[in-house]
Coordinates of C-alpha atoms in Angstrom, one line a residue:
M238 CA 9.8 29.2 -25.9
S239 CA 8.7 25.5 -25.4
K240 CA 11.4 23.2 -24.3
S241 CA 11.0 19.6 -26.1
F242 CA 11.5 16.3 -24.7
D243 CA 10.9 12.6 -25.8
V244 CA 9.1 12.1 -22.8
V245 CA 7.2 14.4 -20.3
V246 CA 6.0 12.6 -17.4
I247 CA 3.3 14.5 -15.3
G248 CA 3.8 13.1 -11.4
A249 CA 6.9 12.0 -9.6
G250 CA 5.2 9.2 -7.3
P251 CA 6.4 5.6 -7.6
G252 CA 5.1 5.2 -11.3
G253 CA 6.3 8.9 -12.5
Y254 CA 9.6 9.0 -11.4
I255 CA 10.4 5.4 -11.9
A256 CA 9.2 5.8 -15.4
A257 CA 11.0 8.9 -15.9
I258 CA 14.3 7.1 -14.6
R259 CA 13.9 4.0 -17.0
A260 CA 13.1 6.1 -20.2
A261 CA 16.2 8.1 -19.6
Q262 CA 18.3 5.0 -18.8
L263 CA 17.0 3.8 -22.7
G264 CA 18.6 7.3 -24.1
L265 CA 15.2 9.3 -24.3
S266 CA 15.2 12.9 -23.1
V267 CA 12.9 13.2 -20.2
A268 CA 11.1 15.9 -18.0
C269 CA 9.6 15.0 -14.8
I270 CA 7.0 17.4 -13.4
D271 CA 5.6 17.3 -9.6
D272 CA 4.0 19.6 -7.4
W273 CA 4.4 18.2 -3.8
K274 CA 5.9 20.7 -1.7
A275 CA 8.3 20.2 1.5
A276 CA 7.6 22.4 4.7
D277 CA 10.2 24.8 3.4
G278 CA 8.2 25.1 0.1
G279 CA 11.2 23.2 -1.9
P280 CA 10.1 20.2 -4.0
A281 CA 9.2 16.6 -2.5
P282 CA 9.1 14.2 -5.3
G283 CA 7.7 11.0 -4.3
G284 CA 4.1 11.4 -4.4
T285 CA 1.5 10.2 -1.8
C286 CA 3.6 7.0 -1.0
T287 CA 6.8 8.9 0.0
N288 CA 5.1 11.9 1.6
V289 CA 1.8 10.9 3.2
G290 CA 1.5 7.1 2.5
C291 CA 3.7 4.2 2.5
I292 CA 6.9 5.7 3.6
P293 CA 5.7 7.7 6.8
S294 CA 3.4 5.2 7.7
K295 CA 5.9 2.5 8.0
A296 CA 8.2 4.9 9.9
L297 CA 5.3 5.5 12.7
L298 CA 4.6 1.8 12.7
Q299 CA 8.1 0.8 13.4
S300 CA 8.3 3.4 16.3
S301 CA 5.1 2.3 17.7
E302 CA 6.3 -1.3 17.5
Y303 CA 9.3 -0.3 19.5
F304 CA 7.2 1.3 22.2
E305 CA 4.8 -1.5 22.3
H306 CA 7.8 -4.1 22.9
A307 CA 9.5 -1.8 25.3
N308 CA 6.2 -1.6 27.6
H309 CA 5.1 -5.1 27.1
H310 CA 7.5 -7.7 25.6
F311 CA 10.9 -6.7 27.0
G312 CA 10.5 -8.4 30.2
E313 CA 10.5 -11.9 28.6
H314 CA 14.0 -11.2 27.4
G315 CA 15.1 -10.0 31.0
I316 CA 15.0 -6.4 29.9
V317 CA 13.6 -4.4 32.8
L318 CA 12.7 -0.9 32.5
A319 CA 12.9 1.3 35.8
G320 CA 10.1 3.1 37.1
K321 CA 6.7 3.1 35.1
G322 CA 8.1 2.0 31.9
A323 CA 8.8 3.7 28.5
A324 CA 7.3 7.0 27.4
I325 CA 6.5 8.5 24.1
D326 CA 7.7 11.8 22.8
V327 CA 5.4 12.1 19.8
A328 CA 7.1 15.4 18.6
K329 CA 10.5 13.4 18.5
M330 CA 8.7 10.4 16.7
L331 CA 6.8 12.8 14.1
A332 CA 10.2 14.4 13.6
R333 CA 12.0 11.3 12.7
K334 CA 9.1 10.3 10.4
D335 CA 9.8 13.4 8.7
R336 CA 13.5 12.9 8.2
V337 CA 12.8 9.6 6.7
V338 CA 10.2 11.1 4.0
K339 CA 13.0 13.9 3.4
Q340 CA 15.7 11.2 2.8
N341 CA 13.7 9.7 0.4
N342 CA 12.7 13.1 -1.2
D343 CA 16.2 13.9 -1.6
G344 CA 16.9 10.4 -2.8
I345 CA 14.6 10.9 -5.9
L346 CA 16.2 14.3 -6.8
Y347 CA 19.6 12.7 -6.9
L348 CA 18.3 10.0 -9.1
F349 CA 16.9 12.6 -11.4
K350 CA 20.2 14.3 -11.6
K351 CA 22.3 11.3 -11.9
N352 CA 20.0 10.0 -14.9
K353 CA 19.8 13.5 -16.4
V354 CA 16.1 13.8 -16.0
S355 CA 15.0 17.5 -16.2
F356 CA 12.7 18.1 -13.0
F357 CA 10.0 20.8 -12.7
H358 CA 8.5 21.7 -9.6
G359 CA 4.8 22.8 -10.4
R360 CA 1.5 21.6 -11.4
G361 CA 1.4 20.1 -15.0
E362 CA -1.6 20.3 -17.2
F363 CA -2.4 19.9 -20.9
A364 CA -2.3 22.9 -22.9
G365 CA -2.7 21.5 -26.3
K366 CA -1.3 19.4 -29.2
G367 CA 1.4 21.1 -31.4
E368 CA 3.2 19.8 -34.6
T369 CA 5.9 17.8 -32.5
G370 CA 4.2 16.8 -29.7
Y371 CA 1.9 17.5 -26.8
E372 CA 2.3 20.6 -24.9
V373 CA 2.3 20.6 -21.2
K374 CA 2.0 23.6 -19.2
V375 CA 4.1 24.1 -15.8
G376 CA 4.1 27.5 -14.2
D377 CA 5.0 29.8 -16.8
E378 CA 6.9 27.4 -19.0
V379 CA 5.5 25.1 -21.6
L380 CA 7.1 21.7 -22.3
T381 CA 6.7 19.6 -25.5
G382 CA 6.6 16.0 -25.2
R383 CA 6.7 13.5 -28.2
H384 CA 5.2 11.2 -25.5
V385 CA 3.1 12.0 -22.5
I386 CA 3.1 9.8 -19.3
V387 CA 0.2 10.6 -16.9
A388 CA 1.0 9.7 -13.4
T389 CA -0.8 12.0 -11.2
G390 CA -1.7 9.6 -8.3
S391 CA -4.9 9.7 -6.3
S392 CA -6.4 11.4 -2.8
A393 CA -8.2 10.3 0.1
R394 CA -11.8 9.9 -0.6
P395 CA -13.8 11.9 2.0
L396 CA -17.3 10.9 3.2
P397 CA -20.2 12.4 1.3
G398 CA -21.0 16.0 3.0
V399 CA -17.8 15.7 5.5
A400 CA -14.7 17.4 4.4
F401 CA -11.3 16.6 5.8
D402 CA -10.3 19.4 8.2
E403 CA -6.9 17.2 9.2
E404 CA -7.6 18.6 12.7
R405 CA -10.3 16.3 13.9
I406 CA -11.7 14.6 10.6
L407 CA -8.6 13.1 9.2
S408 CA -7.4 11.5 5.8
N409 CA -4.0 9.5 5.9
D410 CA -2.2 12.7 5.8
G411 CA -3.7 14.1 8.8
A412 CA -3.4 10.7 10.4
L413 CA 0.2 10.9 10.0
R414 CA 0.5 14.5 12.0
I415 CA -1.7 13.6 15.0
D416 CA 0.5 15.8 17.8
A417 CA -0.5 13.9 20.9
V418 CA -2.1 10.3 21.4
P419 CA -5.6 10.7 21.5
K420 CA -7.6 9.0 24.2
R421 CA -10.3 7.9 21.7
L422 CA -9.6 7.3 18.2
G423 CA -12.3 6.4 15.4
V424 CA -11.4 4.9 12.2
I425 CA -14.1 4.6 9.5
G426 CA -12.9 1.4 7.0
A427 CA -11.2 -1.1 8.4
G428 CA -9.1 -1.8 5.1
V429 CA -5.3 -1.0 4.8
I430 CA -4.8 2.2 5.6
G431 CA -7.5 2.0 8.4
L432 CA -5.9 -1.0 10.2
E433 CA -2.4 0.6 9.8
M434 CA -3.0 3.7 11.3
G435 CA -5.4 2.3 13.9
S436 CA -2.5 0.3 14.7
V437 CA 0.0 2.7 15.4
W438 CA -1.9 4.8 17.5
R439 CA -3.5 1.9 19.6
R440 CA -0.1 0.9 20.4
L441 CA 0.7 4.2 21.8
G442 CA -2.3 4.1 24.0
A443 CA -5.2 5.3 22.1
E444 CA -8.6 3.2 22.5
V445 CA -9.2 2.5 18.7
T446 CA -12.8 1.6 17.3
A447 CA -13.0 0.7 13.4
L448 CA -16.2 1.0 11.9
E449 CA -16.5 -1.0 8.6
A450 CA -19.3 -1.1 6.0
L451 CA -18.7 -4.5 4.6
P452 CA -20.1 -7.3 6.4
E453 CA -16.7 -9.4 5.9
F454 CA -13.5 -8.6 7.7
L455 CA -10.9 -7.9 4.9
G456 CA -12.9 -9.5 2.4
A457 CA -10.3 -9.6 -0.5
V458 CA -8.0 -11.6 1.9
D459 CA -8.2 -15.4 2.0
Q460 CA -10.7 -15.8 4.5
Q461 CA -8.5 -18.4 6.6
I462 CA -6.2 -15.9 7.0
A463 CA -8.4 -13.0 7.6
R464 CA -9.7 -14.9 10.5
E465 CA -6.1 -15.4 11.9
A466 CA -5.6 -11.6 11.7
W467 CA -9.1 -10.6 13.3
K468 CA -8.1 -12.8 16.2
A469 CA -5.0 -11.2 16.7
F470 CA -6.2 -7.5 16.3
T471 CA -8.8 -8.2 18.6
K472 CA -6.8 -9.6 21.2
Q473 CA -4.5 -6.8 20.9
G474 CA -7.5 -4.4 21.9
L475 CA -8.4 -3.0 18.4
R476 CA -12.0 -3.0 18.5
I477 CA -13.6 -3.5 14.8
E478 CA -17.5 -3.2 14.0
L479 CA -18.5 -5.0 10.6
G480 CA -21.7 -4.1 8.4
V481 CA -22.1 -0.5 9.8
R482 CA -23.7 2.4 8.2
I483 CA -22.7 5.8 8.7
D484 CA -25.5 8.2 9.3
G485 CA -23.7 11.4 10.3
V486 CA -20.5 12.9 11.6
K487 CA -20.3 15.8 13.6
A488 CA -17.1 17.7 14.7
D489 CA -16.5 20.4 17.0
R490 CA -13.9 21.7 19.6
K491 CA -14.3 18.8 22.0
G492 CA -14.1 15.9 19.2
V493 CA -16.1 14.0 16.7
T494 CA -19.6 12.3 17.1
V495 CA -20.4 9.7 14.9
T496 CA -23.8 8.1 14.4
Y497 CA -24.4 4.8 12.6
T498 CA -26.4 1.8 12.6
D499 CA -25.0 -1.6 13.3
A500 CA -25.1 -4.8 11.6
K501 CA -28.3 -5.8 13.8
G502 CA -30.1 -2.4 12.9
A503 CA -29.7 -0.7 16.0
E504 CA -28.8 2.8 15.8
Q505 CA -25.4 3.7 17.6
S506 CA -23.5 6.7 18.5
A507 CA -19.9 7.0 19.2
A508 CA -17.7 9.9 20.6
F509 CA -13.8 10.3 19.5
D510 CA -11.2 12.8 20.1
R511 CA -10.1 12.2 16.2
L512 CA -11.6 10.5 13.6
I513 CA -9.5 8.7 10.5
V514 CA -11.5 8.2 7.3
S515 CA -10.0 5.7 5.2
I516 CA -13.0 4.7 2.7
G517 CA -10.8 4.4 -0.4
R518 CA -9.4 6.8 -2.9
L519 CA -10.0 9.1 -5.9
P520 CA -7.8 9.2 -9.1
N521 CA -6.0 12.9 -9.4
S522 CA -7.3 14.0 -12.8
D523 CA -9.2 17.1 -12.0
G524 CA -6.1 19.2 -12.5
L525 CA -5.0 17.7 -15.9
N526 CA -7.2 19.9 -18.2
A527 CA -7.7 16.7 -20.2
A528 CA -10.2 18.6 -22.4
A529 CA -7.4 20.6 -24.0
V530 CA -6.2 17.4 -25.9
G531 CA -9.3 15.4 -25.8
L532 CA -7.8 12.8 -23.2
P533 CA -11.0 10.6 -22.0
L534 CA -11.8 9.9 -18.3
D535 CA -14.2 7.3 -17.1
E536 CA -17.1 8.3 -14.9
R537 CA -15.3 8.2 -11.8
G538 CA -12.4 10.0 -13.2
F539 CA -10.0 7.5 -14.0
V540 CA -7.9 8.0 -17.4
V541 CA -8.9 5.3 -19.9
V542 CA -6.4 2.9 -20.8
D543 CA -5.8 -0.2 -22.4
D544 CA -3.7 -3.3 -21.0
D545 CA -0.5 -1.7 -22.1
C546 CA -1.4 1.7 -20.2
R547 CA -2.1 3.6 -23.7
T548 CA -5.1 6.1 -23.7
S549 CA -7.0 6.8 -27.2
L550 CA -4.7 9.7 -27.9
P551 CA -1.4 8.6 -29.9
N552 CA 1.5 8.5 -27.7
V553 CA -0.3 9.5 -24.3
W554 CA 0.1 7.1 -21.7
A555 CA -1.1 6.5 -18.0
I556 CA 0.2 4.8 -15.4
G557 CA -0.6 4.1 -11.5
D558 CA -3.4 5.2 -9.3
V559 CA -5.0 7.4 -11.8
V560 CA -5.8 4.2 -14.0
R561 CA -7.7 0.8 -13.4
G562 CA -6.4 -1.8 -11.1
P563 CA -5.1 -2.1 -7.5
M564 CA -3.8 1.3 -6.3
L565 CA -0.4 0.2 -5.1
A566 CA 2.9 1.7 -5.3
H567 CA 4.5 -1.3 -6.7
K568 CA 2.0 -1.7 -9.6
A569 CA 2.4 1.8 -10.5
E570 CA 6.4 1.3 -10.7
E571 CA 6.1 -2.1 -12.7
E572 CA 3.8 0.0 -15.1
G573 CA 6.2 2.7 -15.2
V574 CA 9.1 0.7 -16.4
A575 CA 6.7 -1.2 -19.0
V576 CA 5.6 1.9 -20.6
A577 CA 9.2 3.6 -20.7
E578 CA 10.2 0.4 -22.6
R579 CA 7.5 0.3 -24.8
I580 CA 8.2 3.8 -25.7
A581 CA 11.6 3.0 -26.6
G582 CA 10.5 0.2 -28.8
Q583 CA 10.9 -2.8 -26.3
H584 CA 8.5 -5.4 -25.3
G585 CA 7.5 -4.0 -21.6
H586 CA 5.2 -6.4 -19.3
V587 CA 3.4 -6.3 -16.2
N588 CA 1.9 -9.7 -14.9
F589 CA -1.0 -8.3 -12.8
N590 CA -1.5 -12.0 -11.5
T591 CA 1.6 -11.9 -9.6
I592 CA 1.3 -8.6 -7.9
P593 CA 1.8 -8.9 -3.9
W594 CA -0.5 -7.1 -1.5
V595 CA 0.5 -6.2 2.0
I596 CA -0.8 -5.0 5.0
Y597 CA 2.1 -3.7 7.6
T598 CA 0.2 -4.3 10.8
S599 CA 1.4 -6.8 13.5
P600 CA 1.0 -9.4 12.5
E601 CA 1.8 -8.6 9.0
I602 CA -0.6 -9.9 6.2
A603 CA 0.7 -10.7 2.6
W604 CA -0.6 -12.4 -0.5
V605 CA -0.3 -13.0 -4.3
G606 CA -2.5 -14.8 -6.5
Q607 CA -6.1 -16.4 -5.7
T608 CA -7.8 -16.8 -2.5
E609 CA -9.3 -19.9 -1.7
Q610 CA -13.0 -18.5 -1.9
Q611 CA -11.9 -17.4 -5.4
L612 CA -11.2 -20.7 -6.3
K613 CA -14.0 -22.2 -4.8
A614 CA -16.1 -19.6 -6.8
A615 CA -14.6 -20.4 -10.2
G616 CA -14.8 -24.3 -9.5
R617 CA -11.4 -24.9 -9.9
A618 CA -9.9 -28.3 -8.2
Y619 CA -6.9 -27.2 -6.2
R620 CA -5.2 -28.6 -3.0
A621 CA -4.3 -26.4 0.3
G622 CA -1.4 -26.5 2.8
T623 CA -0.6 -24.6 5.9
F624 CA 2.0 -24.2 8.4
P625 CA 1.7 -22.3 11.6
F626 CA 4.5 -20.0 12.9
A627 CA 4.1 -21.7 16.0
A628 CA 5.8 -24.5 15.0
N629 CA 8.7 -22.5 13.5
G630 CA 12.0 -22.3 15.3
R631 CA 12.9 -18.8 14.3
A632 CA 9.4 -17.3 15.1
R633 CA 9.7 -18.9 18.8
A634 CA 13.1 -17.4 19.1
L635 CA 11.7 -14.0 17.9
G636 CA 8.9 -14.3 20.4
D637 CA 6.6 -13.9 17.6
T638 CA 4.4 -17.1 16.7
T639 CA 1.2 -15.7 15.7
G640 CA -0.3 -16.7 12.1
M641 CA 0.7 -19.1 9.2
V642 CA 1.6 -19.6 5.7
K643 CA -1.0 -21.0 3.2
F644 CA -0.2 -22.5 -0.1
L645 CA -2.9 -23.2 -2.9
A646 CA -2.0 -25.3 -5.9
D647 CA -3.7 -26.7 -9.0
A648 CA -5.1 -30.3 -8.0
K649 CA -3.7 -31.9 -11.1
S650 CA -0.5 -29.8 -12.2
D651 CA 0.4 -28.6 -8.9
E652 CA 0.8 -25.0 -10.1
I653 CA 0.9 -22.8 -7.4
L654 CA -2.3 -20.6 -7.5
G655 CA -2.1 -18.5 -4.6
V656 CA 0.3 -18.1 -1.4
H657 CA -1.4 -16.2 1.7
I658 CA 0.6 -15.4 4.8
V659 CA -0.2 -13.6 8.1
G660 CA 2.6 -13.3 10.8
P661 CA 6.0 -11.9 11.2
L662 CA 7.7 -10.1 8.1
A663 CA 5.2 -11.4 5.8
S664 CA 5.9 -8.6 3.6
E665 CA 9.4 -9.9 3.0
L666 CA 8.4 -13.7 2.9
I667 CA 5.9 -12.8 0.0
S668 CA 8.5 -12.2 -2.5
E669 CA 9.8 -15.9 -2.7
A670 CA 5.9 -16.9 -3.6
V671 CA 5.9 -14.1 -6.3
V672 CA 9.3 -15.3 -7.7
A673 CA 7.8 -18.9 -7.6
M674 CA 4.6 -17.8 -9.5
E675 CA 6.2 -16.0 -11.8
F676 CA 7.8 -19.0 -13.3
R677 CA 4.8 -21.0 -12.9
A678 CA 6.5 -22.9 -10.4
S679 CA 4.6 -26.0 -8.4
S680 CA 4.6 -26.5 -4.7
E681 CA 6.6 -29.4 -5.0
D682 CA 9.2 -27.0 -6.3
I683 CA 9.3 -24.9 -3.3
A684 CA 9.1 -28.1 -1.3
R685 CA 12.4 -29.7 -2.6
I686 CA 14.2 -26.2 -2.2
C687 CA 16.8 -26.1 0.7
H688 CA 15.9 -23.1 3.2
A689 CA 18.1 -21.8 5.7
H690 CA 17.8 -23.0 9.2
P691 CA 16.5 -21.6 11.3
S692 CA 14.5 -18.9 9.4
L693 CA 10.9 -17.7 9.1
A694 CA 11.2 -18.9 5.3
E695 CA 11.0 -22.4 6.5
A696 CA 7.4 -21.8 7.3
T697 CA 6.9 -21.1 3.3
K698 CA 8.8 -24.6 2.7
E699 CA 6.8 -26.5 5.4
A700 CA 3.3 -24.9 3.8
A701 CA 4.4 -26.4 0.4
L702 CA 5.1 -29.9 1.9
A703 CA 2.0 -29.6 3.6
V704 CA 0.0 -29.2 -0.1
D705 CA 1.2 -32.9 -0.2
K706 CA 0.4 -33.6 3.4
R707 CA 4.0 -34.2 4.4
A708 CA 4.8 -31.4 6.4
L709 CA 7.9 -32.4 8.6
N710 CA 7.6 -30.2 11.6
F711 CA 3.9 -30.0 12.3

């Protein structure tokens, strides 16, 4: 016998579990279905982000940063390590990462219980449409939802004809489970995942080479910021080749050989112990059985939605990586909240223009709004202000003065059009810019606000002052 709910959510990643909780808070009966499994076979809600993405990668980034500080920066502080320096226990590092993941899995299950969300462990797929709603099959059970929210996320895109074996040729999943530091690590794709995973293993001692097809480094990033990041990464020893065409990948028990054509048209070959492939992601829509209810997918497999995440089917919604827009966990969360509120008759809203982006390397890179190259292409008059962390007292005290904060503001109204940061804790600093842009603040507004001293946030204030050419500390 079918169990009926006001809302059935398929997927418990950042978008799905947040949508389920918000819908339950609004008084709706909610079921959430998810098929991620923990090592013991039990449920592991949280999707790619919690299990093989955002959370475990940040755990490894933190561990590897500590290791690098111990071996290369402690001496500046008068901390001397006896003997040959710090050593890394990879198994212990991975075990800590796994504990962090489990804490997040368990936290989501607790939140479901707290908010009276019925959780079903298994793969959810459409089975048809009944008189009272859509039928969704999970294992041997059939749930009926008056509304259905599809939040099935995405998976790593493989190279054509080169499958992931997660031993030699790795997706983000395998990159998080390397059991020993490779001597030579190759990365295809110098985007967010490639740079973050490359940074982890470079800090731990691997020789890392990233091969990127695009001719520009981090083309979506403001190019002044990207140039600063490039200088920092190459100084650290990360080797990045741009404008590359991959011609072949061959794996055997000894390693992986990549043949490619470089930016000058010359044929090249490189041998690696492991190869991470990070060339984008594909929407998880194959297992939905969308045809059972006539749910339209586009040619790339994305669920087709309007600006409010509605599909063409009444009461069927889709959010997160399985729909258009940036594949970001926080974008999925905001869509999940907005959809739950729309179902409840409220006016949920997501402003795509103020969604922040972050790359958790060292230095971190974060931005919100438009880049300088976008403003130039649009012919919009603007003023720019920058402030280097080298002139910031807190950054000096931290021993991390790489990078800068950059403001872009409308030439006439002074409204903030974009804020771009490369430097320490950029991921935390960007939130001030997001708030300011959401309220359509001017650079003068930020320049007039008191910021604590000493703090990294003072660089934000100084960059805002620099828009009007009146920075005080540079």
